Amino acid sequence: MAANAQPSIAEQAQDVASKLATSVADTLNFADKQKEDVDKSGLPNLYIDEKAGSDTEGTGAELSPFATSLAAYQSLKPSPENDANPTSIVNLLIRKPDSVERNEWVEISTSAKKKLVKNISGWRKTEAKALAEGEKQQKEKAAQEERDRKRREEAQSVVLVDDDSKESKKTKIFAVPELVGSRVRINGWVHRFRPQKTNYFLVVRDGTAMLQCILSGDCIKTIDALDLTTESTVELVGTVEKVKEGQTAPGGVELIVDYWKIIGKAPGGSDAFEGRLTKETDASIRADLRHLELRGETATSVMRVRALLLRAFRDSFYKRRITEVTPPCMVQTSVEGGSTLFEFDYYGAPAYLTQSSQLYLETVLPSLGDVYCIQESFRAEKSLTRRHLSEYTHLEAELVFIQFKDLLDHLEDMICEVVDTLLTDPVSSEIIKTLNPDFQPPSRPFMRMDYRDAIKYLNEHGIKKEDGSDHVVGDDIAEAAERKMTDQINRPIMLIHFPKLLKAFYMQPLASAPDFTESVDVLMPNVGEVVGGSMRITDYDTLMAAYKREGIPSDPYYWFTDQRKYGTTEHGGYGLGVERFLAWLLNRWTVRECSLYPRWMGRATP
Ligand code: 4AD
């Protein structure tokens, strides 16, 4: 091979093979040497170094000594008749710490031999005990298996009869407390169960409420009783009784079951429901298992209040003759700027998932008057904060023939009225009390703070910008600073009159200071901004100038611009983030807990 030439594949293979052969030969030599390591009378030598040796790693060779003579002896797997005289089968060579340098090995002394004999006897006793224990456990296991087998065999013959001749009323659990004394039939999932010798206590849920069910007699002798697991679906028939004095159960009643069966058995063992989600479960696994987490009490409670919250808003809108509409989610115009738009191909043309339905709400003011919608909005947020979702439920309203003060008053009224409704409702008030025991309904009037005063507040209270400098008028107040201020003030704040350049193109300028706008953000402690709203530009020319300023082509907005052409008027509105409002009300750490299947950057599963 030339000096600089690369070795051929065949040459490389030959080289590897020859290296391998040498290493195998070395290993064999070492093993032979160890085999040959015997004393004068032919007994094998085993080496022990208390300090440098190891009972777990050592082999007993000179280069790999044990740490104790007991381990050396045990390594020979000796029969008990050698225990009294271990050196009859092995020559034990000891190296003391002070003779390491000289590599001096001496035969085990008489006193050390005596100690070894004692240790061997101790080891034999421990071994015998472990063996006996193992056998005992084996026997117990076999006995248990036999008992289980017999129980199953017996259970096969216990068949409960669903007696048609006895009347039973099929009902949802929420209605059960009204049916004391009646025989009822319910279906549900086993939320918890506690098997006892003579009774099984089941807590069953059906989505409307929970019910404690008591099984006894033949009911706990069936195959289903043996197979029962949490989250199995069951059908139960029995008589409703009030719980005994001093005892508690959901709804104050319990079902004394006379017939029941499993409809769908959930797995037990390693796949059991209780093991899949625990307090220690990692957040990303929790997110993957959101469909199971939703069965938990906290998630269920949040979703229940969410439903009641939407209903309360709808009731309050209805009372005010504000009409619900359902604008499209697929759109071809942006509302809140291009940076958070989700774009998709719409039959070959670009389209977006809506960021806000506001512009569409504005268009129906002349036909329906005040309107609102509860619609999903989409934001391609590039950050992973605890208050940002990629898809959220946006409650938006648009009110006509109003002025800015009317908008603020309306917002305050709506928020307080909805909170009152939820605190009056027995279900939501109970949940609020459980999840947010310190919750106080906001006191009125809400603090109204001009943006310029907020800048002053931040500077006076040492709340700096992210780069450590003071805030100046014109700055966008970052999330952290906004939250610090809101938490310090610790009550709802209506932050008003933001600079024109910080806000969306459609906002009405302040008559007294046209660089600022008739805009409002409602800030809540712990969450920050829950509402964003404003008065809208009413004048055609001002709107055209606003498109131009923001670099937005006006053509795609022709339908929105027409509002200013065909009977313009003062109007304004707002958007409320439902998940943020819930996070505030129920003291949740993140808005992700307040969405059924939350979506955030990188997460659209399940
Ligand atoms: O302040 P925003 O962007 O205002 C608008 O979209 C207006 N067009 C609404 C209107 O006037 N009709 O959003 C309004 C509210 C915010 O205050 C916040 O509560 C919520 O929507 N929100 C979000 N919630 C969760 N995740 C996100 N990424 C959100 N972005 C806004």
Short mmCIF file of C-alpha atoms in Angstrom, two decimals, residues 21 29 47 76 255 270 274 294 314 329 337 366 426 435 573 604:
data_model
loop_
_atom_site.label_atom_id
_atom_site.label_comp_id
_atom_site.label_asym_id
_atom_site.label_seq_id
_atom_site.Cartn_x
_atom_site.Cartn_y
_atom_site.Cartn_z
CA ALA A 21 -7.89 -12.70 17.58
CA ASN A 29 -4.51 -16.83 28.66
CA TYR A 47 -7.33 -13.33 46.84
CA LEU A 76 -17.16 -21.51 45.26
CA LEU A 255 -78.99 3.92 46.70
CA SER A 270 -51.05 -1.60 35.30
CA GLU A 274 -56.01 5.65 38.73
CA LEU A 294 -61.61 15.75 31.94
CA ARG A 314 -76.40 34.80 27.23
CA CYS A 329 -64.48 31.49 11.29
CA GLY A 337 -52.68 42.56 12.65
CA PRO A 366 -78.05 48.27 11.13
CA PRO A 426 -76.06 26.67 43.74
CA LEU A 435 -61.69 26.20 43.81
CA GLY A 573 -67.65 46.91 21.42
CA ALA A 604 -53.38 20.30 18.74
#
